[in-house]
Amino acid sequence: MVNWAQMYDCRSDVDRVPELLARVEREYDSEAWTELGHRLILEHDLVSPAGIAALPWLVRLASGSREARHLAGKIMERAASHHDSDELLAESTDVIAKFGALLDRHLQSRPSDYLDTFRALLAVEEQYHWANVLGDFADDFYDLQCPHCGVEVTVAIGDYGRYSAIRDWNLGDVDRRDLRPRPGEELTGVGRWMHEIAVRDEEVALAEGIAHLFGNAECPRCASVFTIADEYEAANCPILR
């Protein structure tokens, strides 16, 4: 049983979240869902202890509620942040596993909220970095340093092009070099797992974007070749507690 008297929400209250959960469990209530979102999570990377405590309730509702599914996903995306509820999160292992299975089934229905669901599944698998930064590859940019010469390189993966370049304040992206996507059968680790799911669900743009993201780029300055995802993760992936 959750001791709600110790589960502060983002507004430092301890009694409002259980009341709101009871309301949305009885019937659909848009105002209650909106308030829950504000009380359980903050923007960017913060989640309240009440957010961790609410996971079992949200997962129980998630199969029939888009709001519950999205809110539980956002909480999971922030699960690596400081929330002082590590023990409670550890006790939710079975709930989180059930949520992952639910998300995977939902993905296979090719829903309109595919990317949100995909990111939530990444978080369930503790791929918190990619859960928070992965886009739809329509207009995505990744800024990183060449590991060989140190120059700032912009990597573009989108409808406008897939290239590495030097970004000039006046001229835009100059000295473009085409990216080198990695074939699916050559991908490894999380990149292979992400790609296989996207291919399974016939999400062509996502699968192609992942193949480029986990593929190679050429530095426009020194012409050295490096793996995009490795360099981006090395510079941006937070150290987990």
PDB file of C-alpha atoms in Angstrom:
ATOM      1  CA  MET A   1       0.000   0.000   0.000  1.00  0.00           C
ATOM      2  CA  VAL A   2       1.191   3.495  -0.841  1.00  0.00           C
ATOM      3  CA  ASN A   3       1.523   5.898   2.058  1.00  0.00           C
ATOM      4  CA  TRP A   4       0.198   8.963   0.253  1.00  0.00           C
ATOM      5  CA  ALA A   5       0.991  11.138   3.282  1.00  0.00           C
ATOM      6  CA  GLN A   6       4.647  10.914   2.202  1.00  0.00           C
ATOM      7  CA  MET A   7       4.095  11.260  -1.548  1.00  0.00           C
ATOM      8  CA  TYR A   8       4.404  14.928  -2.354  1.00  0.00           C
ATOM      9  CA  ASP A   9       3.298  16.101  -5.782  1.00  0.00           C
ATOM     10  CA  CYS A  10       4.807  18.939  -7.797  1.00  0.00           C
ATOM     11  CA  ARG A  11       2.778  21.462  -5.806  1.00  0.00           C
ATOM     12  CA  SER A  12       3.951  20.046  -2.462  1.00  0.00           C
ATOM     13  CA  ASP A  13       0.534  18.562  -1.668  1.00  0.00           C
ATOM     14  CA  VAL A  14      -0.043  14.974  -0.499  1.00  0.00           C
ATOM     15  CA  ASP A  15      -3.827  14.604  -0.665  1.00  0.00           C
ATOM     16  CA  ARG A  16      -4.847  15.823  -4.104  1.00  0.00           C
ATOM     17  CA  VAL A  17      -3.363  13.077  -6.323  1.00  0.00           C
ATOM     18  CA  PRO A  18      -5.276  10.148  -4.755  1.00  0.00           C
ATOM     19  CA  GLU A  19      -8.485  12.158  -5.094  1.00  0.00           C
ATOM     20  CA  LEU A  20      -7.794  12.808  -8.767  1.00  0.00           C
ATOM     21  CA  LEU A  21      -6.890   9.169  -9.429  1.00  0.00           C
ATOM     22  CA  ALA A  22     -10.186   8.106  -7.902  1.00  0.00           C
ATOM     23  CA  ARG A  23     -12.042  10.546 -10.168  1.00  0.00           C
ATOM     24  CA  VAL A  24     -10.472   9.346 -13.422  1.00  0.00           C
ATOM     25  CA  GLU A  25     -10.929   5.722 -12.372  1.00  0.00           C
ATOM     26  CA  ARG A  26     -14.692   6.292 -11.994  1.00  0.00           C
ATOM     27  CA  GLU A  27     -15.180   8.111 -15.299  1.00  0.00           C
ATOM     28  CA  TYR A  28     -13.445  10.178 -17.932  1.00  0.00           C
ATOM     29  CA  ASP A  29     -12.615  13.624 -16.544  1.00  0.00           C
ATOM     30  CA  SER A  30     -10.511  15.903 -18.732  1.00  0.00           C
ATOM     31  CA  GLU A  31      -9.962  18.484 -15.987  1.00  0.00           C
ATOM     32  CA  ALA A  32      -8.756  15.800 -13.571  1.00  0.00           C
ATOM     33  CA  TRP A  33      -6.336  14.416 -16.173  1.00  0.00           C
ATOM     34  CA  THR A  34      -4.941  17.890 -16.830  1.00  0.00           C
ATOM     35  CA  GLU A  35      -4.414  18.542 -13.131  1.00  0.00           C
ATOM     36  CA  LEU A  36      -2.807  15.129 -12.666  1.00  0.00           C
ATOM     37  CA  GLY A  37      -0.329  15.960 -15.391  1.00  0.00           C
ATOM     38  CA  HIS A  38       0.657  19.180 -13.630  1.00  0.00           C
ATOM     39  CA  ARG A  39       0.940  17.507 -10.226  1.00  0.00           C
ATOM     40  CA  LEU A  40       2.817  14.360 -11.220  1.00  0.00           C
ATOM     41  CA  ILE A  41       5.461  15.752 -13.573  1.00  0.00           C
ATOM     42  CA  LEU A  42       7.286  18.967 -14.331  1.00  0.00           C
ATOM     43  CA  GLU A  43       8.583  19.878 -17.750  1.00  0.00           C
ATOM     44  CA  HIS A  44      11.911  18.550 -18.951  1.00  0.00           C
ATOM     45  CA  ASP A  45      13.326  15.906 -16.584  1.00  0.00           C
ATOM     46  CA  LEU A  46      11.492  16.094 -13.250  1.00  0.00           C
ATOM     47  CA  VAL A  47       8.872  13.811 -11.734  1.00  0.00           C
ATOM     48  CA  SER A  48       7.328  14.000  -8.263  1.00  0.00           C
ATOM     49  CA  PRO A  49       7.293  11.134  -5.718  1.00  0.00           C
ATOM     50  CA  ALA A  50       3.528  11.077  -6.247  1.00  0.00           C
ATOM     51  CA  GLY A  51       4.209  10.409  -9.929  1.00  0.00           C
ATOM     52  CA  ILE A  52       6.155   7.249  -9.095  1.00  0.00           C
ATOM     53  CA  ALA A  53       3.479   6.210  -6.624  1.00  0.00           C
ATOM     54  CA  ALA A  54       0.737   6.714  -9.229  1.00  0.00           C
ATOM     55  CA  LEU A  55       2.280   4.350 -11.785  1.00  0.00           C
ATOM     56  CA  PRO A  56       0.290   1.226 -10.751  1.00  0.00           C
ATOM     57  CA  TRP A  57      -2.996   3.145 -11.039  1.00  0.00           C
ATOM     58  CA  LEU A  58      -2.068   4.639 -14.395  1.00  0.00           C
ATOM     59  CA  VAL A  59      -0.885   1.322 -15.834  1.00  0.00           C
ATOM     60  CA  ARG A  60      -4.105  -0.347 -14.713  1.00  0.00           C
ATOM     61  CA  LEU A  61      -6.061   2.261 -16.696  1.00  0.00           C
ATOM     62  CA  ALA A  62      -3.655   2.463 -19.642  1.00  0.00           C
ATOM     63  CA  SER A  63      -5.220  -0.233 -21.834  1.00  0.00           C
ATOM     64  CA  GLY A  64      -8.399   1.800 -22.168  1.00  0.00           C
ATOM     65  CA  SER A  65      -7.129   5.328 -21.596  1.00  0.00           C
ATOM     66  CA  ARG A  66      -4.851   7.327 -23.860  1.00  0.00           C
ATOM     67  CA  GLU A  67      -4.386   9.870 -21.071  1.00  0.00           C
ATOM     68  CA  ALA A  68      -3.235   7.214 -18.582  1.00  0.00           C
ATOM     69  CA  ARG A  69      -0.886   5.689 -21.147  1.00  0.00           C
ATOM     70  CA  HIS A  70       0.697   9.026 -22.043  1.00  0.00           C
ATOM     71  CA  LEU A  71       1.060  10.174 -18.451  1.00  0.00           C
ATOM     72  CA  ALA A  72       2.603   6.875 -17.354  1.00  0.00           C
ATOM     73  CA  GLY A  73       4.975   7.135 -20.324  1.00  0.00           C
ATOM     74  CA  LYS A  74       6.052  10.649 -19.367  1.00  0.00           C
ATOM     75  CA  ILE A  75       6.679   9.525 -15.807  1.00  0.00           C
ATOM     76  CA  MET A  76       8.841   6.658 -17.055  1.00  0.00           C
ATOM     77  CA  GLU A  77      10.802   9.003 -19.319  1.00  0.00           C
ATOM     78  CA  ARG A  78      11.761  10.948 -16.191  1.00  0.00           C
ATOM     79  CA  ALA A  79      12.356   7.942 -13.949  1.00  0.00           C
ATOM     80  CA  ALA A  80      16.124   8.454 -13.971  1.00  0.00           C
ATOM     81  CA  SER A  81      15.800  11.950 -12.480  1.00  0.00           C
ATOM     82  CA  HIS A  82      15.983  12.814  -8.787  1.00  0.00           C
ATOM     83  CA  HIS A  83      12.613  11.993  -7.227  1.00  0.00           C
ATOM     84  CA  ASP A  84      13.604  10.406  -3.888  1.00  0.00           C
ATOM     85  CA  SER A  85      11.469   7.350  -4.662  1.00  0.00           C
ATOM     86  CA  ASP A  86      14.025   4.807  -5.839  1.00  0.00           C
ATOM     87  CA  GLU A  87      12.732   2.128  -3.469  1.00  0.00           C
ATOM     88  CA  LEU A  88       9.160   2.633  -4.626  1.00  0.00           C
ATOM     89  CA  LEU A  89      10.263   2.499  -8.256  1.00  0.00           C
ATOM     90  CA  ALA A  90      12.133  -0.749  -7.586  1.00  0.00           C
ATOM     91  CA  GLU A  91       8.986  -2.204  -6.057  1.00  0.00           C
ATOM     92  CA  SER A  92       7.119  -1.382  -9.281  1.00  0.00           C
ATOM     93  CA  THR A  93       9.163  -3.753 -11.457  1.00  0.00           C
ATOM     94  CA  ASP A  94       6.206  -6.003 -12.276  1.00  0.00           C
ATOM     95  CA  VAL A  95       3.965  -3.017 -13.030  1.00  0.00           C
ATOM     96  CA  ILE A  96       6.570  -1.530 -15.344  1.00  0.00           C
ATOM     97  CA  ALA A  97       6.983  -4.874 -17.145  1.00  0.00           C
ATOM     98  CA  LYS A  98       3.219  -5.042 -17.684  1.00  0.00           C
ATOM     99  CA  PHE A  99       3.299  -1.496 -19.008  1.00  0.00           C
ATOM    100  CA  GLY A 100       6.043  -2.431 -21.465  1.00  0.00           C
ATOM    101  CA  ALA A 101       4.001  -5.355 -22.795  1.00  0.00           C
ATOM    102  CA  LEU A 102       0.958  -3.098 -23.137  1.00  0.00           C
ATOM    103  CA  LEU A 103       2.977  -0.489 -25.025  1.00  0.00           C
ATOM    104  CA  ASP A 104       4.397  -3.099 -27.379  1.00  0.00           C
ATOM    105  CA  ARG A 105       0.912  -4.389 -28.205  1.00  0.00           C
ATOM    106  CA  HIS A 106      -0.263  -0.834 -28.780  1.00  0.00           C
ATOM    107  CA  LEU A 107       2.612  -0.163 -31.176  1.00  0.00           C
ATOM    108  CA  GLN A 108       1.590  -3.149 -33.286  1.00  0.00           C
ATOM    109  CA  SER A 109      -1.834  -1.571 -33.811  1.00  0.00           C
ATOM    110  CA  ARG A 110      -0.008   1.269 -35.663  1.00  0.00           C
ATOM    111  CA  PRO A 111      -1.685   4.002 -33.569  1.00  0.00           C
ATOM    112  CA  SER A 112      -1.719   7.740 -34.248  1.00  0.00           C
ATOM    113  CA  ASP A 113       0.413   8.236 -31.113  1.00  0.00           C
ATOM    114  CA  TYR A 114       3.092   5.820 -32.321  1.00  0.00           C
ATOM    115  CA  LEU A 115       6.127   7.994 -31.522  1.00  0.00           C
ATOM    116  CA  ASP A 116       4.900   8.828 -28.001  1.00  0.00           C
ATOM    117  CA  THR A 117       4.329   5.129 -27.370  1.00  0.00           C
ATOM    118  CA  PHE A 118       7.701   4.191 -28.852  1.00  0.00           C
ATOM    119  CA  ARG A 119       9.472   6.685 -26.597  1.00  0.00           C
ATOM    120  CA  ALA A 120       7.593   5.372 -23.559  1.00  0.00           C
ATOM    121  CA  LEU A 121       8.723   1.834 -24.407  1.00  0.00           C
ATOM    122  CA  LEU A 122      12.310   3.060 -24.655  1.00  0.00           C
ATOM    123  CA  ALA A 123      11.970   4.472 -21.139  1.00  0.00           C
ATOM    124  CA  VAL A 124      10.535   1.201 -19.837  1.00  0.00           C
ATOM    125  CA  GLU A 125      13.652  -0.481 -21.235  1.00  0.00           C
ATOM    126  CA  GLU A 126      15.748   2.128 -19.345  1.00  0.00           C
ATOM    127  CA  GLN A 127      16.882   3.810 -22.547  1.00  0.00           C
ATOM    128  CA  TYR A 128      16.108   7.150 -20.929  1.00  0.00           C
ATOM    129  CA  HIS A 129      18.337   9.240 -23.162  1.00  0.00           C
ATOM    130  CA  TRP A 130      16.794   8.146 -26.446  1.00  0.00           C
ATOM    131  CA  ALA A 131      13.314   8.204 -24.900  1.00  0.00           C
ATOM    132  CA  ASN A 132      13.752  11.923 -24.311  1.00  0.00           C
ATOM    133  CA  VAL A 133      15.507  13.009 -27.515  1.00  0.00           C
ATOM    134  CA  LEU A 134      14.228  10.748 -30.300  1.00  0.00           C
ATOM    135  CA  GLY A 135      12.182  12.613 -32.897  1.00  0.00           C
ATOM    136  CA  ASP A 136      10.181  11.579 -35.936  1.00  0.00           C
ATOM    137  CA  PHE A 137      13.060  12.319 -38.330  1.00  0.00           C
ATOM    138  CA  ALA A 138      11.067  14.926 -40.213  1.00  0.00           C
ATOM    139  CA  ASP A 139      13.200  17.842 -38.995  1.00  0.00           C
ATOM    140  CA  ASP A 140      15.872  16.445 -36.656  1.00  0.00           C
ATOM    141  CA  PHE A 141      19.322  17.892 -35.958  1.00  0.00           C
ATOM    142  CA  TYR A 142      22.099  16.530 -33.757  1.00  0.00           C
ATOM    143  CA  ASP A 143      25.002  18.778 -32.807  1.00  0.00           C
ATOM    144  CA  LEU A 144      28.219  17.068 -31.772  1.00  0.00           C
ATOM    145  CA  GLN A 145      31.985  17.320 -31.904  1.00  0.00           C
ATOM    146  CA  CYS A 146      34.139  15.390 -34.318  1.00  0.00           C
ATOM    147  CA  PRO A 147      36.034  12.895 -32.105  1.00  0.00           C
ATOM    148  CA  HIS A 148      39.170  13.396 -34.209  1.00  0.00           C
ATOM    149  CA  CYS A 149      39.574  17.118 -34.829  1.00  0.00           C
ATOM    150  CA  GLY A 150      37.058  18.571 -32.360  1.00  0.00           C
ATOM    151  CA  VAL A 151      35.154  20.731 -34.844  1.00  0.00           C
ATOM    152  CA  GLU A 152      31.435  21.299 -34.186  1.00  0.00           C
ATOM    153  CA  VAL A 153      29.460  19.155 -36.628  1.00  0.00           C
ATOM    154  CA  THR A 154      25.741  19.398 -37.358  1.00  0.00           C
ATOM    155  CA  VAL A 155      24.049  16.158 -38.377  1.00  0.00           C
ATOM    156  CA  ALA A 156      20.701  16.482 -40.137  1.00  0.00           C
ATOM    157  CA  ILE A 157      18.268  13.594 -40.521  1.00  0.00           C
ATOM    158  CA  GLY A 158      15.003  14.657 -42.079  1.00  0.00           C
ATOM    159  CA  ASP A 159      12.916  15.356 -45.131  1.00  0.00           C
ATOM    160  CA  TYR A 160      15.285  18.166 -46.151  1.00  0.00           C
ATOM    161  CA  GLY A 161      18.334  15.899 -46.235  1.00  0.00           C
ATOM    162  CA  ARG A 162      20.542  13.469 -44.346  1.00  0.00           C
ATOM    163  CA  TYR A 163      24.003  14.887 -44.016  1.00  0.00           C
ATOM    164  CA  SER A 164      26.798  16.151 -41.788  1.00  0.00           C
ATOM    165  CA  ALA A 165      27.862  19.768 -42.202  1.00  0.00           C
ATOM    166  CA  ILE A 166      29.532  22.779 -40.640  1.00  0.00           C
ATOM    167  CA  ARG A 167      26.889  25.274 -39.544  1.00  0.00           C
ATOM    168  CA  ASP A 168      27.653  28.843 -40.570  1.00  0.00           C
ATOM    169  CA  TRP A 169      25.717  31.705 -38.969  1.00  0.00           C
ATOM    170  CA  ASN A 170      25.185  33.433 -42.313  1.00  0.00           C
ATOM    171  CA  LEU A 171      25.413  30.646 -44.882  1.00  0.00           C
ATOM    172  CA  GLY A 172      23.615  27.850 -43.055  1.00  0.00           C
ATOM    173  CA  ASP A 173      24.880  24.267 -43.328  1.00  0.00           C
ATOM    174  CA  VAL A 174      27.961  24.236 -45.552  1.00  0.00           C
ATOM    175  CA  ASP A 175      30.312  21.551 -46.853  1.00  0.00           C
ATOM    176  CA  ARG A 176      27.663  18.855 -46.574  1.00  0.00           C
ATOM    177  CA  ARG A 177      28.609  15.193 -46.585  1.00  0.00           C
ATOM    178  CA  ASP A 178      26.016  12.451 -47.086  1.00  0.00           C
ATOM    179  CA  LEU A 179      25.422  10.207 -44.087  1.00  0.00           C
ATOM    180  CA  ARG A 180      26.151   6.508 -44.288  1.00  0.00           C
ATOM    181  CA  PRO A 181      23.207   4.567 -42.824  1.00  0.00           C
ATOM    182  CA  ARG A 182      23.918   1.193 -41.287  1.00  0.00           C
ATOM    183  CA  PRO A 183      21.936  -1.735 -42.716  1.00  0.00           C
ATOM    184  CA  GLY A 184      19.548  -3.279 -40.229  1.00  0.00           C
ATOM    185  CA  GLU A 185      21.425  -6.580 -40.122  1.00  0.00           C
ATOM    186  CA  GLU A 186      24.612  -4.718 -39.106  1.00  0.00           C
ATOM    187  CA  LEU A 187      23.027  -2.765 -36.260  1.00  0.00           C
ATOM    188  CA  THR A 188      23.727  -3.873 -32.693  1.00  0.00           C
ATOM    189  CA  GLY A 189      22.400  -3.192 -29.217  1.00  0.00           C
ATOM    190  CA  VAL A 190      19.632  -0.662 -28.701  1.00  0.00           C
ATOM    191  CA  GLY A 191      19.923   0.571 -32.294  1.00  0.00           C
ATOM    192  CA  ARG A 192      19.113  -2.884 -33.640  1.00  0.00           C
ATOM    193  CA  TRP A 193      16.233  -3.306 -31.172  1.00  0.00           C
ATOM    194  CA  MET A 194      14.723   0.074 -32.102  1.00  0.00           C
ATOM    195  CA  HIS A 195      15.113  -0.624 -35.817  1.00  0.00           C
ATOM    196  CA  GLU A 196      13.545  -4.074 -35.588  1.00  0.00           C
ATOM    197  CA  ILE A 197      10.449  -2.685 -33.862  1.00  0.00           C
ATOM    198  CA  ALA A 198      10.047   0.095 -36.432  1.00  0.00           C
ATOM    199  CA  VAL A 199      10.433  -2.392 -39.316  1.00  0.00           C
ATOM    200  CA  ARG A 200       7.997  -4.826 -37.689  1.00  0.00           C
ATOM    201  CA  ASP A 201       5.382  -2.072 -37.446  1.00  0.00           C
ATOM    202  CA  GLU A 202       6.063  -0.796 -40.985  1.00  0.00           C
ATOM    203  CA  GLU A 203       7.151   2.610 -39.705  1.00  0.00           C
ATOM    204  CA  VAL A 204       9.383   3.273 -42.703  1.00  0.00           C
ATOM    205  CA  ALA A 205      10.485   6.832 -41.888  1.00  0.00           C
ATOM    206  CA  LEU A 206      11.336   5.894 -38.301  1.00  0.00           C
ATOM    207  CA  ALA A 207      13.268   2.785 -39.367  1.00  0.00           C
ATOM    208  CA  GLU A 208      15.258   4.740 -41.960  1.00  0.00           C
ATOM    209  CA  GLY A 209      15.960   7.507 -39.452  1.00  0.00           C
ATOM    210  CA  ILE A 210      17.260   5.029 -36.887  1.00  0.00           C
ATOM    211  CA  ALA A 211      19.486   3.404 -39.523  1.00  0.00           C
ATOM    212  CA  HIS A 212      21.006   6.837 -40.194  1.00  0.00           C
ATOM    213  CA  LEU A 213      21.241   7.834 -36.524  1.00  0.00           C
ATOM    214  CA  PHE A 214      23.138   4.652 -35.672  1.00  0.00           C
ATOM    215  CA  GLY A 215      25.126   4.848 -38.891  1.00  0.00           C
ATOM    216  CA  ASN A 216      28.224   6.855 -39.755  1.00  0.00           C
ATOM    217  CA  ALA A 217      28.988  10.460 -40.629  1.00  0.00           C
ATOM    218  CA  GLU A 218      32.007  12.065 -42.232  1.00  0.00           C
ATOM    219  CA  CYS A 219      33.555  15.117 -40.647  1.00  0.00           C
ATOM    220  CA  PRO A 220      33.531  17.994 -43.167  1.00  0.00           C
ATOM    221  CA  ARG A 221      36.764  19.365 -41.688  1.00  0.00           C
ATOM    222  CA  CYS A 222      39.083  16.349 -41.406  1.00  0.00           C
ATOM    223  CA  ALA A 223      37.138  13.700 -43.377  1.00  0.00           C
ATOM    224  CA  SER A 224      37.287  11.207 -40.510  1.00  0.00           C
ATOM    225  CA  VAL A 225      34.319   8.855 -40.105  1.00  0.00           C
ATOM    226  CA  PHE A 226      32.489   8.280 -36.816  1.00  0.00           C
ATOM    227  CA  THR A 227      29.276   6.709 -35.501  1.00  0.00           C
ATOM    228  CA  ILE A 228      26.684   9.414 -34.908  1.00  0.00           C
ATOM    229  CA  ALA A 229      24.803   7.808 -32.015  1.00  0.00           C
ATOM    230  CA  ASP A 230      28.005   6.949 -30.136  1.00  0.00           C
ATOM    231  CA  GLU A 231      29.315  10.508 -30.249  1.00  0.00           C
ATOM    232  CA  TYR A 232      25.941  12.051 -29.454  1.00  0.00           C
ATOM    233  CA  GLU A 233      25.418   9.740 -26.482  1.00  0.00           C
ATOM    234  CA  ALA A 234      28.933  10.383 -25.173  1.00  0.00           C
ATOM    235  CA  ALA A 235      28.251  14.119 -25.074  1.00  0.00           C
ATOM    236  CA  ASN A 236      24.628  14.145 -23.951  1.00  0.00           C
ATOM    237  CA  CYS A 237      23.677  10.957 -22.108  1.00  0.00           C
ATOM    238  CA  PRO A 238      23.283  11.716 -18.385  1.00  0.00           C
ATOM    239  CA  ILE A 239      25.035   9.645 -15.753  1.00  0.00           C
ATOM    240  CA  LEU A 240      22.333   7.556 -14.123  1.00  0.00           C
ATOM    241  CA  ARG A 241      22.213   7.352 -10.351  1.00  0.00           C
TER     242      ARG A 241
END
